[in-house]
Amino acid sequence: MGGLRPVADVGIVGGGQLARMTLQAAVSLGVSTRVLAGNEGAPTTGVFAEVVRGAPTIERLEAFSRTCAVTTFEHEQVDPRDVEVLEGLGRAVRPGSATLRLATDKAAQRRAFAEAGLPVPAFAVARSVVDVVRFGGEHGWPLVAKAPRGGFDGRGVWFVDRAEDAVPALALAGGRLLLEPALLIEAEVAVVLARRPSGHITTYPVLATVQEAGICRVVQAPSGLPAALEAQAIGIAHSVAELTGSVGILAVELFVVGGRLIVNEIAARPHNSAHLTIDAAVTSQFENHLRAVLDLPLGATDLRAPAAAMANVLATDATTDPRAALPRALALGDVHVHLYGKAPRPGRKIGHVAVLGDDPHDAAARATAAADLLGAPGSSAEPSREAVPAWA
Amino acid sequence: MGGLRPVADVGIVGGGQLARMTLQAAVSLGVSTRVLAGNEGAPTTGVFAEVVRGAPTIERLEAFSRTCAVTTFEHEQVDPRDVEVLEGLGRAVRPGSATLRLATDKAAQRRAFAEAGLPVPAFAVARSVVDVVRFGGEHGWPLVAKAPRGGFDGRGVWFVDRAEDAVPALALAGGRLLLEPALLIEAEVAVVLARRPSGHITTYPVLATVQEAGICRVVQAPSGLPAALEAQAIGIAHSVAELTGSVGILAVELFVVGGRLIVNEIAARPHNSAHLTIDAAVTSQFENHLRAVLDLPLGATDLRAPAAAMANVLATDATTDPRAALPRALALGDVHVHLYGKAPRPGRKIGHVAVLGDDPHDAAARATAAADLLGAPGSSAEPSREAVPAWA
């Protein structure tokens, strides 16, 4: 294949819901795509034509990126050193290894942001219980310990009351922990932006996120933050974009602590906090991710309504059957349902619901009501599908 | 497979752009789909996973519909008698054979609408030149002759100045022609609605369509028609829906002649006139088609802006390369581009552009500007793709 033109405009590493929604946007733009799904990949496998299965080993990444004009990612489960190899082969990988090195390692991220003068919490990288004792002595207990790599949706984060509690965490995190004081978080927001290789940036309205047990439950816009803080949050996000040299969507999660902003973490890919942009913004984050990695003009990020909200559909248990709950959810009216085709497991994100309106809290209440119906336990008393004809 | 549950919620007969856009909507709803594409099927083949190729013979329709909880259509190239056979086997086919009999035969349609007291032009069904002479003598020359079956985008429509001109038309139309006087058309509108099996209907705002050489070029909303005429148009469309018993999207095209409405023709499927609903309406026609055929609650049909317009991208010739023109089209700002992945041929619809705004004429001008860029001849002086890396 060496001398051939690539078979796809964009290759996406990862076959989950972020790839699924990016592919929907690609269909509109007429952009051809391929997916390197992991070993699950349910949201894209069997739905889109060009889905390759298998873990993203360097061999697979090399073969995959060779067939794609641009390669991008929907998750952080990739080794930046592998991406560097691809770059050495002249492949267009967006975001690149420099961005991914910071996005995939929370400890490296903290250090780089602190050095750049961005507001971050007090932190230390612990390699032993002695380090944990020292940090706790300095900043008080409990403290928060995070696995620098691979954690998401509350996984890889531990509240540590006593130094001994850090022992299993250290083991689970591979011998390295990012330590921070337990913060009294007043609000949590995300700034999501798209950046082209040229450096041109467009930014979505600041999004307020509501987490439960480490999992994003609800997002709403406007954020409710004072305008000055919103402007500051956007400024920080732009600094992060420049610092990391990100291309594509970049999400910067921030905490408000003591009335001031601090950077929590970043994601260099489409982000759960901006799913509402599909229905509520002029251009969705997924379309803007594609436009950015292809170096196409970016689309407007304004909301189409005074307010919007999104609620994640979290499966209650394995009996959850969102498809069967569609009649009740859609009957609520003006709800935009997105299901991901994932097998239900307790607490698993299997979809989301977006609602537009005049007030973000009303929109959030409506979105949550629909999401709760879709995530509810299934019942054998209800038919699991609509419209199954008699012959089935 | 007789006793098995269907493998897909919805099967779509036809693999063109209407199927493509319906599948995008199905992905959001988590509704599983299969496509029985014809022998081309470029807009869906290679994009979505479950695409079966081949002409919709009764054998293929039987096998295909057996695997789908509901079977629906994206074109009129299907024989209603075949659909009746499927219904006899207990398959859920929506719309059903009764609707399709009228939608696929313009002569039967005219007769049924005239009998129901709906406003139609003077008409006759000619089987010979003698019939044409008689109709011309009664209603004047020129007259319009239409093939009752299979015509679209200006194909199967002839202006007949003298009786002899009807000879080739009669041959091309299989020995049967629908004759009408040549009308002085003041405006052309479409009413697009979705109807559930229960009879519940939701209706999109009336759409003004601009045709050039029999092909829809531009659509805009609001239609600009006086409110009384709009209300009458909607009333007529509802009558057509009841009369035909349609399920899914129904489009009723109407002419304004002498200040009065007459029904031109209908389509019992998602319709080109309502493509702007993807970006401009709360719920797109494609999602509402799926909801209707699955008997799910229908979504709101309001526009998200005071005005909206759509322009079809018509290929100038075989060198047209809309993908290469994306940078210039997107640089116009606030244009929603939809490309269909079709090979360019002179005058072929290969995509559309939607624009929202405050004024329908401004939106139409902007959409047309983008569509013209995308449909322009390709140039070897321009790179045919963005973002092809050096190694390609």
Coordinates of C-alpha atoms in Angstrom, one line a residue, chain A:
Chain A
M1 CA 0.0 0.0 0.0
G2 CA 3.1 2.2 0.4
G3 CA 2.6 4.4 -2.7
L4 CA -1.2 4.5 -2.7
R5 CA -3.4 7.3 -1.7
P6 CA -5.1 6.8 1.7
V7 CA -8.5 5.1 1.5
A8 CA -10.1 7.3 4.1
D9 CA -10.0 11.0 4.9
V10 CA -10.0 10.4 8.7
G11 CA -9.1 7.4 10.7
I12 CA -10.4 7.3 14.3
V13 CA -8.6 5.2 16.9
G14 CA -11.3 3.9 19.2
G15 CA -14.8 2.5 18.4
G16 CA -17.0 3.9 21.3
Q17 CA -19.7 6.5 21.3
L18 CA -17.4 9.4 20.6
A19 CA -16.3 7.6 17.3
R20 CA -20.0 6.8 16.6
M21 CA -21.0 10.5 16.9
T22 CA -18.0 11.6 14.9
L23 CA -18.9 9.2 12.1
Q24 CA -22.4 10.6 12.0
A25 CA -20.9 14.1 11.5
A26 CA -18.5 12.7 8.9
V27 CA -21.4 11.3 6.8
S28 CA -22.9 14.8 6.5
L29 CA -19.6 16.3 5.4
G30 CA -19.0 13.5 2.9
V31 CA -15.8 12.8 4.7
S32 CA -14.7 9.2 4.5
T33 CA -13.7 7.4 7.7
R34 CA -12.2 4.3 9.1
V35 CA -12.3 3.1 12.7
L36 CA -9.8 1.1 14.6
A37 CA -12.1 -0.2 17.3
G38 CA -10.8 -1.9 20.4
N39 CA -12.0 -5.4 21.3
E40 CA -15.5 -4.1 22.2
G41 CA -16.4 -1.3 19.8
A42 CA -20.2 -2.0 20.1
P43 CA -21.2 1.6 19.3
T44 CA -19.5 1.5 15.8
T45 CA -19.2 -2.2 14.9
G46 CA -22.1 -3.4 12.9
V47 CA -23.3 0.2 12.4
F48 CA -20.6 1.7 10.1
A49 CA -18.9 -0.1 7.3
E50 CA -15.2 0.6 7.9
V51 CA -14.5 -0.7 11.4
V52 CA -11.4 -2.7 12.1
R53 CA -11.2 -4.6 15.4
G54 CA -8.3 -5.0 17.7
A55 CA -6.3 -3.2 20.4
P56 CA -4.3 -0.2 19.2
T57 CA -0.8 -1.9 19.2
I58 CA 1.9 0.0 17.3
E59 CA 1.7 -2.6 14.5
R60 CA -2.0 -2.0 14.1
L61 CA -1.6 1.8 14.4
E62 CA 1.0 1.8 11.7
A63 CA -1.1 -0.2 9.3
F64 CA -4.2 1.7 10.1
S65 CA -2.7 5.2 9.9
R66 CA -1.2 4.3 6.5
T67 CA -4.7 4.0 5.1
C68 CA -5.9 7.3 6.5
A69 CA -5.1 10.9 5.4
V70 CA -5.4 12.0 9.0
T71 CA -5.5 9.8 12.1
T72 CA -7.3 11.0 15.3
F73 CA -8.4 9.5 18.6
E74 CA -11.5 9.1 20.7
H75 CA -9.9 8.0 23.9
E76 CA -6.6 8.3 25.9
Q77 CA -5.7 4.6 25.7
V78 CA -2.9 5.1 23.3
D79 CA 0.8 5.4 24.0
P80 CA 2.2 8.8 23.0
R81 CA 5.5 7.1 22.1
D82 CA 3.6 5.0 19.5
V83 CA 2.2 8.2 18.1
E84 CA 5.7 9.6 17.9
V85 CA 6.7 6.6 15.8
L86 CA 3.8 7.3 13.4
E87 CA 4.9 11.0 13.2
G88 CA 8.4 9.8 12.4
L89 CA 6.9 7.9 9.5
G90 CA 5.4 11.2 8.2
R91 CA 1.8 10.3 9.1
A92 CA -0.6 13.1 9.9
V93 CA -1.7 12.4 13.5
R94 CA -4.0 15.0 15.1
P95 CA -3.7 15.7 18.0
G96 CA 0.0 14.8 17.9
S97 CA 2.3 13.1 20.4
A98 CA 3.2 16.3 22.3
T99 CA -0.5 17.0 23.1
L100 CA -1.2 13.3 23.9
R101 CA 1.8 13.1 26.3
L102 CA 0.1 15.8 28.5
A103 CA -3.5 14.6 27.9
T104 CA -2.7 10.9 28.8
D105 CA -0.6 11.6 31.9
K106 CA -2.2 13.7 34.7
A107 CA 1.1 14.1 36.5
A108 CA 3.0 15.4 33.5
Q109 CA -0.1 17.6 32.8
R110 CA -0.1 19.1 36.2
R111 CA 3.7 19.8 36.1
A112 CA 3.5 21.5 32.7
F113 CA 0.5 23.6 33.7
A114 CA 2.1 24.7 37.0
E115 CA 5.3 25.6 35.1
A116 CA 3.3 27.7 32.6
G117 CA 1.7 29.6 35.5
L118 CA -1.8 28.1 35.0
P119 CA -3.8 27.8 38.1
V120 CA -3.6 24.2 39.4
P121 CA -4.2 22.7 42.9
A122 CA -1.3 21.9 45.2
F123 CA 0.0 18.5 44.0
A124 CA 2.8 16.0 44.2
V125 CA 3.7 12.8 42.5
A126 CA 4.0 9.9 45.0
R127 CA 6.0 6.8 44.4
S128 CA 5.8 5.4 47.9
V129 CA 3.7 5.6 51.1
V130 CA 6.4 7.9 52.5
D131 CA 5.5 10.4 49.8
V132 CA 1.9 10.1 50.7
V133 CA 2.6 10.7 54.4
R134 CA 4.7 13.8 53.5
F135 CA 1.9 15.3 51.3
G136 CA -0.8 14.5 53.9
G137 CA 1.3 16.1 56.6
E138 CA 1.7 19.2 54.5
H139 CA -1.8 19.6 53.1
G140 CA -4.0 17.7 55.5
W141 CA -6.3 14.6 55.3
P142 CA -8.1 13.3 53.5
L143 CA -6.3 13.7 50.2
V144 CA -7.1 12.7 46.7
A145 CA -4.9 10.2 44.8
K146 CA -5.2 9.7 41.1
A147 CA -3.7 7.2 38.7
P148 CA -1.8 9.4 36.3
R149 CA -2.8 7.2 33.4
G150 CA -5.9 5.4 32.2
G151 CA -8.5 6.6 34.7
F152 CA -11.9 7.9 33.6
D153 CA -15.5 8.2 34.9
G154 CA -14.3 8.1 38.5
R155 CA -12.1 5.1 38.0
G156 CA -8.5 5.6 39.0
V157 CA -9.4 8.2 41.7
W158 CA -9.3 7.5 45.4
F159 CA -10.0 9.5 48.5
V160 CA -7.2 8.6 51.0
D161 CA -8.0 9.1 54.7
R162 CA -4.8 7.6 56.0
A163 CA -1.5 6.8 54.4
E164 CA -2.1 3.0 54.5
D165 CA -5.1 3.5 52.2
A166 CA -2.7 4.6 49.5
V167 CA -1.0 1.2 49.4
P168 CA -3.6 -0.5 47.2
A169 CA -4.0 2.6 45.1
L170 CA -0.3 2.8 44.5
A171 CA -0.4 -0.9 43.4
L172 CA -3.4 -0.3 41.1
A173 CA -1.9 2.8 39.6
G174 CA 1.3 1.1 38.7
G175 CA 3.5 2.6 41.5
R176 CA 2.9 6.3 40.7
L177 CA 0.1 8.5 42.2
L178 CA -0.8 12.1 41.6
L179 CA -1.7 13.6 45.0
E180 CA -3.9 16.6 45.6
P181 CA -5.7 18.0 48.6
A182 CA -9.4 17.2 48.8
L183 CA -10.9 20.4 47.5
L184 CA -14.2 22.0 48.4
I185 CA -15.5 22.3 44.9
E186 CA -18.1 25.1 44.4
A187 CA -18.7 24.5 40.8
E188 CA -17.3 22.5 37.9
V189 CA -17.2 23.8 34.3
A190 CA -15.7 22.7 31.0
V191 CA -14.4 24.9 28.2
V192 CA -14.5 23.0 24.9
L193 CA -12.7 24.5 21.9
A194 CA -11.6 23.4 18.4
R195 CA -8.2 24.3 17.1
R196 CA -6.9 24.0 13.6
P197 CA -3.2 23.2 12.7
S198 CA -2.8 26.9 11.9
G199 CA -3.7 27.7 15.5
H200 CA -7.1 29.2 14.7
I201 CA -9.5 28.5 17.6
T202 CA -13.2 28.6 18.1
T203 CA -14.7 28.1 21.5
Y204 CA -18.1 26.8 22.7
P205 CA -20.0 28.6 25.5
V206 CA -18.7 27.6 29.0
L207 CA -20.5 24.5 30.2
A208 CA -21.4 23.7 33.8
T209 CA -21.0 20.0 34.6
V210 CA -22.6 18.1 37.5
Q211 CA -20.7 15.0 38.5
E212 CA -22.1 12.2 40.7
A213 CA -19.6 9.6 42.0
G214 CA -17.0 10.8 39.5
I215 CA -19.3 10.4 36.5
C216 CA -20.7 13.3 34.6
R217 CA -24.5 13.3 35.1
V218 CA -25.7 16.6 33.7
V219 CA -24.3 19.5 31.7
Q220 CA -25.9 22.8 31.2
A221 CA -25.4 26.1 29.4
P222 CA -25.2 29.0 30.2
S223 CA -22.9 27.9 33.0
G224 CA -24.2 30.3 35.6
L225 CA -20.7 31.5 36.4
P226 CA -20.1 35.2 36.7
A227 CA -19.0 36.7 33.3
A228 CA -15.5 37.5 34.6
L229 CA -14.9 34.0 35.7
E230 CA -16.3 32.7 32.3
A231 CA -13.9 34.9 30.5
Q232 CA -11.0 33.8 32.7
A233 CA -12.0 30.1 32.1
I234 CA -11.9 30.7 28.3
G235 CA -8.5 32.4 28.6
I236 CA -7.1 29.5 30.6
A237 CA -8.4 27.0 28.0
H238 CA -6.8 29.0 25.2
S239 CA -3.5 29.0 27.1
V240 CA -3.8 25.2 27.5
A241 CA -4.5 24.9 23.7
E242 CA -1.4 26.9 22.8
L243 CA 0.7 25.1 25.4
T244 CA -0.3 21.7 24.3
G245 CA -0.4 22.5 20.6
S246 CA -3.6 20.6 20.4
V247 CA -5.4 20.1 17.1
G248 CA -9.1 19.0 17.0
I249 CA -11.4 19.3 20.0
L250 CA -9.8 20.2 23.4
A251 CA -11.8 20.1 26.6
V252 CA -10.5 21.8 29.7
E253 CA -12.2 20.9 32.9
L254 CA -12.0 23.5 35.7
F255 CA -13.1 23.6 39.3
V256 CA -14.2 26.7 41.1
V257 CA -12.6 26.6 44.6
G258 CA -12.9 29.6 46.9
G259 CA -14.3 31.6 44.1
R260 CA -11.3 31.0 41.9
L261 CA -10.7 28.7 38.9
I262 CA -8.2 25.9 38.9
V263 CA -7.6 23.4 36.1
N264 CA -8.7 19.9 36.9
E265 CA -7.8 18.0 33.7
I266 CA -8.0 18.0 30.0
A267 CA -9.1 15.8 27.1
A268 CA -7.7 16.2 23.6
R269 CA -10.8 14.7 21.8
P270 CA -14.6 15.3 21.7
H271 CA -15.8 15.4 25.3
N272 CA -18.9 14.3 27.2
S273 CA -19.5 17.9 28.4
A274 CA -20.1 19.1 24.9
H275 CA -22.5 16.4 23.6
L276 CA -25.3 19.0 23.8
T277 CA -23.7 20.8 20.9
I278 CA -25.1 18.2 18.5
D279 CA -28.6 19.5 19.0
A280 CA -28.0 22.8 20.6
A281 CA -25.1 24.5 18.8
V282 CA -24.8 25.7 15.2
T283 CA -21.9 23.3 14.7
S284 CA -21.5 20.2 16.8
Q285 CA -18.2 19.4 18.6
F286 CA -18.0 16.3 16.4
E287 CA -18.2 18.2 13.1
N288 CA -15.7 20.8 14.4
H289 CA -13.3 18.0 15.5
L290 CA -13.4 16.7 11.9
R291 CA -13.1 20.2 10.4
A292 CA -10.1 20.9 12.7
V293 CA -8.2 17.7 12.1
L294 CA -8.8 18.2 8.3
D295 CA -7.7 21.8 8.5
L296 CA -11.1 23.0 7.2
P297 CA -12.7 26.3 8.3
L298 CA -14.4 25.8 11.7
G299 CA -18.1 26.2 12.3
A300 CA -19.9 28.6 14.6
T301 CA -20.2 27.5 18.2
D302 CA -23.2 29.6 19.3
L303 CA -26.2 27.9 20.9
R304 CA -29.4 27.9 18.9
A305 CA -31.5 28.5 22.1
P306 CA -31.1 30.7 25.2
A307 CA -30.3 27.5 27.2
A308 CA -29.5 23.9 26.8
A309 CA -28.8 20.9 28.9
M310 CA -27.7 17.3 28.5
A311 CA -28.2 14.3 30.8
N312 CA -26.2 11.1 30.5
V313 CA -28.3 7.9 30.3
L314 CA -26.7 5.6 32.9
A315 CA -27.8 2.0 32.9
T316 CA -29.3 0.9 36.2
D317 CA -28.4 -2.7 35.6
A318 CA -28.1 -5.4 32.9
T319 CA -31.9 -5.4 32.4
T320 CA -31.9 -1.8 31.3
D321 CA -33.4 -1.6 27.8
P322 CA -33.4 2.0 26.5
R323 CA -34.8 1.0 23.1
A324 CA -37.9 -0.3 24.9
A325 CA -38.2 2.9 26.9
L326 CA -38.1 5.1 23.8
P327 CA -41.9 5.5 23.6
R328 CA -42.1 6.9 27.2
A329 CA -39.0 9.1 26.8
L330 CA -40.0 10.6 23.5
A331 CA -43.5 11.2 24.8
L332 CA -41.9 13.8 27.1
G333 CA -41.6 16.0 24.0
D334 CA -38.7 18.1 22.7
V335 CA -36.0 15.7 24.0
H336 CA -33.2 14.7 21.7
V337 CA -32.3 11.1 22.4
H338 CA -28.9 9.6 21.6
L339 CA -28.4 5.9 22.3
Y340 CA -25.0 4.3 21.8
G341 CA -25.9 0.7 21.2
K342 CA -23.9 -0.4 24.3
A343 CA -24.7 -3.4 26.5
P344 CA -26.2 -2.1 29.8
R345 CA -24.1 -2.6 33.0
P346 CA -24.7 -0.8 36.3
G347 CA -23.7 2.9 36.0
R348 CA -22.5 2.6 32.4
K349 CA -23.1 5.5 30.0
I350 CA -25.3 4.1 27.3
G351 CA -26.7 7.3 25.8
H352 CA -27.5 10.9 26.4
V353 CA -30.5 13.2 26.1
A354 CA -30.2 16.9 25.1
V355 CA -32.9 19.5 25.7
L356 CA -33.1 23.1 24.5
G357 CA -35.0 25.8 26.3
D358 CA -35.1 29.2 27.9
D359 CA -33.7 28.1 31.3
P360 CA -30.8 25.8 31.9
H361 CA -32.3 24.3 35.0
D362 CA -35.6 23.5 33.4
A363 CA -33.8 22.0 30.4
A364 CA -31.6 19.9 32.8
A365 CA -34.7 18.6 34.7
R366 CA -36.4 17.6 31.4
A367 CA -33.2 15.9 30.1
T368 CA -32.8 14.1 33.4
A369 CA -36.4 12.9 33.4
A370 CA -35.9 11.4 29.9
A371 CA -32.5 9.9 30.8
D372 CA -33.9 8.3 33.9
L373 CA -36.7 6.6 31.9
L374 CA -34.1 5.3 29.4
G375 CA -31.7 4.1 32.1
A376 CA -34.4 2.4 34.2
P377 CA -34.4 -1.3 34.9
G378 CA -36.2 -3.3 32.1
S379 CA -39.3 -5.2 33.0
S380 CA -40.5 -8.4 31.5
A381 CA -44.0 -7.1 31.8
E382 CA -43.1 -4.6 29.0
P383 CA -42.4 -5.6 25.5
S384 CA -38.6 -5.1 24.9
R385 CA -39.3 -3.7 21.5
E386 CA -41.9 -1.7 19.8
A387 CA -43.3 -2.7 16.5
V388 CA -42.3 -6.3 16.5
P389 CA -44.9 -7.8 14.1
A390 CA -46.9 -10.9 14.9
W391 CA -44.7 -13.2 12.8
A392 CA -41.6 -12.4 14.7

